[in-house]
Tab-separated table of C-alpha atoms in Angstrom:
chain	number	residue	atom	x	y	z
G	1	MET	CA	133.239	176.337	65.523
G	2	ILE	CA	130.520	174.828	63.387
G	3	THR	CA	129.440	175.356	59.641
G	4	GLU	CA	127.046	177.803	58.358
G	5	ALA	CA	124.801	175.094	57.455
G	6	GLU	CA	124.930	173.644	60.991
G	7	ARG	CA	124.051	177.222	62.185
G	8	ARG	CA	120.975	177.320	60.138
G	9	ALA	CA	119.706	173.980	61.224
G	10	ALA	CA	120.539	174.745	64.866
G	11	ALA	CA	118.296	178.017	64.487
G	12	ALA	CA	115.509	176.105	62.627
G	13	ALA	CA	115.550	173.598	65.466
G	14	LEU	CA	115.052	176.267	68.029
G	15	ILE	CA	112.429	178.032	66.188
G	16	GLN	CA	110.473	174.785	65.851
G	17	ALA	CA	111.013	174.117	69.518
G	18	ASP	CA	109.548	177.434	70.395
G	19	ARG	CA	106.461	176.752	68.188
G	20	ASP	CA	105.857	173.331	69.303
G	21	ARG	CA	106.665	174.204	73.046
G	22	ARG	CA	108.737	171.216	73.286
G	23	PRO	CA	112.483	171.274	74.315
G	24	ILE	CA	115.101	170.197	71.955
G	25	THR	CA	118.416	168.512	72.891
G	26	GLN	CA	120.925	170.747	73.883
G	27	LEU	CA	122.781	172.383	70.773
G	28	SER	CA	126.133	171.768	72.557
G	29	HIS	CA	125.361	168.165	72.583
G	30	THR	CA	124.269	168.103	69.010
G	31	TYR	CA	127.232	170.345	67.854
G	32	PRO	CA	130.091	169.585	70.119
G	33	ASP	CA	132.253	172.086	68.431
G	34	LEU	CA	129.688	174.931	69.010
G	35	GLU	CA	131.377	178.106	70.313
G	36	ILE	CA	130.093	181.411	71.723
G	37	VAL	CA	130.467	183.107	68.308
G	38	ASP	CA	128.287	180.456	66.890
G	39	ALA	CA	125.715	180.720	69.419
G	40	TYR	CA	125.312	184.496	68.583
G	41	ALA	CA	125.085	183.763	64.971
G	42	ILE	CA	122.276	181.268	65.514
G	43	GLN	CA	120.445	183.786	67.623
G	44	GLN	CA	120.786	186.300	64.876
G	45	LEU	CA	119.535	183.790	62.469
G	46	TRP	CA	116.459	183.212	64.716
G	47	ALA	CA	115.852	187.143	64.836
G	48	ALA	CA	115.960	187.321	61.067
G	49	GLU	CA	113.364	184.752	60.928
G	50	ARG	CA	111.169	186.436	63.222
G	51	VAL	CA	111.517	189.867	61.302
G	52	ALA	CA	110.823	188.012	58.175
G	53	ALA	CA	107.542	186.820	59.695
G	54	GLY	CA	106.471	190.210	60.312
G	55	ALA	CA	108.133	191.078	63.746
G	56	ARG	CA	110.019	194.136	64.377
G	57	LEU	CA	113.239	194.350	66.472
G	58	VAL	CA	112.763	196.941	69.282
G	59	GLY	CA	115.651	196.177	71.558
G	60	HIS	CA	117.905	193.942	73.593
G	61	LYS	CA	117.894	191.940	76.923
G	62	ILE	CA	121.001	191.434	79.079
G	63	GLY	CA	121.406	188.336	81.112
G	64	LEU	CA	123.955	186.889	83.472
G	65	THR	CA	124.536	190.154	85.281
G	66	SER	CA	125.129	188.764	88.510
G	67	ARG	CA	128.444	187.281	89.698
G	68	ALA	CA	126.502	184.108	91.044
G	69	MET	CA	124.906	183.317	87.680
G	70	GLN	CA	128.212	183.908	85.672
G	71	MET	CA	130.051	181.490	87.882
G	72	ALA	CA	127.272	179.016	87.645
G	73	SER	CA	127.620	179.267	83.852
G	74	GLN	CA	131.298	179.424	83.851
G	75	MET	CA	131.226	182.852	82.206
G	76	THR	CA	133.204	186.207	83.041
G	77	GLU	CA	130.576	188.638	81.381
G	78	PRO	CA	126.823	188.885	80.733
G	79	ASP	CA	125.255	187.644	77.600
G	80	TYR	CA	122.397	189.382	75.423
G	81	GLY	CA	119.362	188.616	73.409
G	82	PHE	CA	117.024	190.363	71.147
G	83	LEU	CA	113.626	191.761	71.665
G	84	THR	CA	110.712	191.909	69.202
G	85	ASP	CA	107.676	193.927	69.393
G	86	ASP	CA	105.372	190.952	69.682
G	87	MET	CA	107.466	189.929	72.889
G	88	VAL	CA	106.352	193.208	74.728
G	89	VAL	CA	103.124	193.347	76.708
G	90	GLY	CA	101.685	195.903	78.912
G	91	ASP	CA	100.861	196.151	82.668
G	92	GLY	CA	97.772	194.128	83.434
G	93	ALA	CA	98.113	191.561	80.659
G	94	THR	CA	96.912	188.057	80.934
G	95	LEU	CA	99.323	185.500	79.168
G	96	ASP	CA	98.692	181.988	78.289
G	97	VAL	CA	101.084	179.915	80.356
G	98	ASN	CA	100.853	177.141	77.635
G	99	ARG	CA	102.650	179.534	75.021
G	100	TYR	CA	105.775	178.725	76.966
G	101	LEU	CA	107.686	175.681	77.941
G	102	LYS	CA	108.658	176.382	81.577
G	103	PRO	CA	108.188	180.201	81.948
G	104	ARG	CA	109.492	182.098	84.885
G	105	LEU	CA	109.653	185.988	85.635
G	106	GLU	CA	112.463	188.307	86.724
G	107	VAL	CA	112.481	191.915	88.176
G	108	GLU	CA	114.259	194.343	85.901
G	109	LEU	CA	114.649	197.934	84.759
G	110	ALA	CA	114.148	198.902	81.028
G	111	PHE	CA	116.020	201.963	79.673
G	112	VAL	CA	114.534	203.448	76.529
G	113	LEU	CA	117.288	205.446	74.677
G	114	GLY	CA	116.852	208.962	73.574
G	115	ALA	CA	120.052	209.019	71.550
G	116	ASP	CA	122.559	206.397	69.805
G	117	LEU	CA	125.213	205.061	71.762
G	118	HIS	CA	128.208	203.940	70.100
G	119	GLY	CA	130.962	201.830	71.683
G	120	PRO	CA	133.571	201.249	72.542
G	121	ASN	CA	134.736	202.624	75.936
G	122	LEU	CA	130.921	203.319	76.803
G	123	ARG	CA	130.550	204.073	80.811
G	124	VAL	CA	127.586	204.383	82.917
G	125	HIS	CA	127.372	208.322	82.645
G	126	ASP	CA	127.269	207.813	78.742
G	127	VAL	CA	124.186	205.521	79.088
G	128	LEU	CA	122.467	208.019	81.530
G	129	ARG	CA	123.220	210.883	79.215
G	130	ALA	CA	121.653	208.872	76.259
G	131	THR	CA	118.593	207.463	78.165
G	132	GLU	CA	115.361	209.147	77.591
G	133	TYR	CA	113.496	207.324	80.364
G	134	VAL	CA	113.776	204.144	82.733
G	135	VAL	CA	110.579	202.125	83.471
G	136	PRO	CA	109.896	199.092	85.572
G	137	ALA	CA	109.795	195.918	83.690
G	138	LEU	CA	109.399	192.096	84.148
G	139	GLU	CA	111.023	189.504	81.919
G	140	VAL	CA	109.502	186.209	81.129
G	141	ILE	CA	112.289	183.896	80.621
G	142	ASP	CA	111.938	180.429	79.129
G	143	TYR	CA	114.283	177.792	77.645
G	144	ARG	CA	113.807	175.819	74.475
G	145	THR	CA	116.400	173.159	75.131
G	146	GLU	CA	117.059	170.549	77.839
G	147	VAL	CA	119.075	170.504	80.923
G	148	PRO	CA	121.850	170.893	81.860
G	149	ARG	CA	122.653	173.761	79.578
G	150	SER	CA	125.924	175.279	78.685
G	151	ILE	CA	126.407	178.978	77.979
G	152	THR	CA	126.560	178.468	74.265
G	153	ASP	CA	123.011	176.686	74.572
G	154	THR	CA	121.615	179.712	76.505
G	155	ILE	CA	122.928	182.341	73.986
G	156	ALA	CA	121.741	180.540	71.075
G	157	ASP	CA	118.351	180.343	72.732
G	158	ASN	CA	118.084	184.119	72.652
G	159	ALA	CA	119.539	184.432	76.070
G	160	ALA	CA	116.201	182.811	77.328
G	161	ALA	CA	114.161	185.678	76.312
G	162	ALA	CA	110.371	184.882	76.061
G	163	ALA	CA	108.425	188.216	76.794
G	164	MET	CA	108.500	191.211	78.893
G	165	VAL	CA	105.861	193.222	80.807
G	166	VAL	CA	106.345	197.085	80.992
G	167	GLY	CA	104.535	199.169	83.432
G	168	GLY	CA	104.970	201.423	86.391
G	169	ARG	CA	106.086	204.941	86.518
G	170	VAL	CA	108.229	206.290	83.775
G	171	VAL	CA	111.159	208.383	85.189
G	172	ARG	CA	114.140	210.411	83.595
G	173	PRO	CA	117.510	208.728	84.648
G	174	MET	CA	118.687	211.751	86.683
G	175	ASP	CA	115.478	212.101	88.486
G	176	VAL	CA	116.052	209.138	90.627
G	177	ASP	CA	119.055	207.162	91.998
G	178	VAL	CA	118.760	204.340	89.479
G	179	ARG	CA	121.171	202.142	91.606
G	180	TRP	CA	118.752	202.232	94.524
G	181	VAL	CA	115.511	201.205	92.913
G	182	ALA	CA	113.965	198.491	94.963
G	183	ALA	CA	111.136	195.923	94.234
G	184	THR	CA	109.198	193.103	95.679
G	185	LEU	CA	107.723	190.378	93.578
G	186	SER	CA	104.621	188.758	94.622
G	187	LYS	CA	102.936	185.534	93.414
G	188	ASN	CA	99.368	185.044	94.190
G	189	GLY	CA	99.630	187.500	96.985
G	190	VAL	CA	102.930	186.211	98.554
G	191	ILE	CA	106.050	187.946	98.407
G	192	GLU	CA	108.550	185.525	96.765
G	193	GLU	CA	111.445	187.715	95.970
G	194	SER	CA	112.828	191.081	96.534
G	195	GLY	CA	116.027	192.974	95.358
G	196	VAL	CA	117.809	196.476	94.694
G	197	SER	CA	118.859	197.297	91.191
G	198	ALA	CA	122.530	197.935	92.390
G	199	ALA	CA	122.658	194.014	92.324
G	200	VAL	CA	122.982	194.459	88.508
G	201	MET	CA	126.816	194.899	88.143
G	202	GLY	CA	126.735	197.775	90.635
G	203	HIS	CA	124.586	200.049	88.640
G	204	PRO	CA	121.925	198.743	85.918
G	205	ALA	CA	123.292	201.289	83.437
G	206	ALA	CA	126.595	199.364	83.578
G	207	GLY	CA	125.082	196.396	81.826
G	208	ILE	CA	123.702	198.808	78.924
G	209	ALA	CA	127.382	200.053	78.789
G	210	TRP	CA	128.694	196.627	78.525
G	211	LEU	CA	126.136	195.799	75.723
G	212	GLY	CA	126.998	198.896	73.584
G	213	ASN	CA	130.688	197.903	73.893
G	214	LYS	CA	129.940	194.193	72.943
G	215	LEU	CA	128.026	195.289	69.867
G	216	ALA	CA	130.684	197.914	68.750
G	217	ALA	CA	133.173	194.738	68.434
G	218	VAL	CA	130.793	193.316	65.712
G	219	GLY	CA	130.278	196.794	63.964
G	220	GLU	CA	126.875	197.422	65.596
G	221	HIS	CA	125.559	200.049	68.092
G	222	LEU	CA	122.604	200.968	70.391
G	223	LYS	CA	119.860	202.940	68.689
G	224	ALA	CA	117.697	205.667	69.823
G	225	GLY	CA	114.302	204.538	70.684
G	226	GLN	CA	115.525	200.823	71.598
G	227	LEU	CA	114.108	199.220	74.730
G	228	LEU	CA	116.972	197.625	76.516
G	229	LEU	CA	116.284	195.188	79.611
G	230	SER	CA	119.324	195.909	81.891
G	231	GLY	CA	119.398	192.477	83.730
G	232	SER	CA	117.418	190.950	86.806
G	233	PHE	CA	117.874	191.908	90.402
G	234	THR	CA	115.882	189.046	91.940
G	235	ARG	CA	115.918	185.341	91.330
G	236	PRO	CA	113.300	183.933	88.732
G	237	VAL	CA	109.915	182.989	89.928
G	238	SER	CA	108.174	180.049	88.344
G	239	VAL	CA	104.469	180.522	87.061
G	240	GLU	CA	101.689	178.066	86.517
G	241	PRO	CA	97.993	178.547	85.183
G	242	ASN	CA	96.170	180.608	87.431
G	243	THR	CA	99.107	182.731	88.755
G	244	VAL	CA	99.025	186.328	89.477
G	245	ILE	CA	102.008	188.387	89.697
G	246	HIS	CA	102.505	191.756	91.256
G	247	ALA	CA	105.787	193.492	91.176
G	248	ASP	CA	105.974	196.620	93.565
G	249	TYR	CA	108.666	199.215	92.830
G	250	GLY	CA	107.702	201.697	95.508
G	251	PRO	CA	107.841	205.131	94.486
G	252	LEU	CA	108.097	203.786	90.556
G	253	GLY	CA	104.733	202.138	90.846
G	254	SER	CA	103.909	198.659	90.249
G	255	ILE	CA	103.280	195.889	87.395
G	256	GLY	CA	100.621	193.244	87.396
G	257	VAL	CA	100.556	190.187	85.024
G	258	ALA	CA	98.216	187.123	85.064
G	259	PHE	CA	98.784	183.525	83.626
G	260	ARG	CA	95.831	181.462	82.670
């Protein structure tokens, strides 16, 4: 593990990298003793800094939900990051690509809770019972460190969360089979990716249950009203200036976002 002073220095470096849009040396290189518990502590320091600057915490994102990504990161479980209100944009938004370092987009579902969820031992049915609605979403991921990255680098870097776009049709979780929500992701009119939500741990609500159980281990829980990104079911697609993205979720509608 690293010291509290080193955690604070690491968080400050990531915050500065985000502001300057300039990647820093991997924290795992700067601090060879960095462990996962340190990485989450650094992430929390970053979240606290954003709140102190006026942002409001609105939820969490879950990453590494596919087995392939876990194996690539030498992990056996997902990871998670925080979401603030200034990270959430609506359908049809235009984003400045220069606000990010090397942005990419992923297709996801967002769960909005209607009731608190307390772990441990949460299951998919607990999540569905507590969910007020599910809505299509796109996550903008961005990394503030150089490559190659270790899992501790990714976690400290807020699990690569940068922004999210919400749109499409709001549905109650029992009105559709959430496992079989399908989507295509188009870039400038060309379909680049497609997938089905069952690719997220067999059921996207499984990721939410995992998160609730993970937070319970540190004395926290998922709260009513929180917005929870359950994990991507497509590979990320890169964006550049003058890129128009369209995600089609069929019966659940579509989302559009442009980058200038």
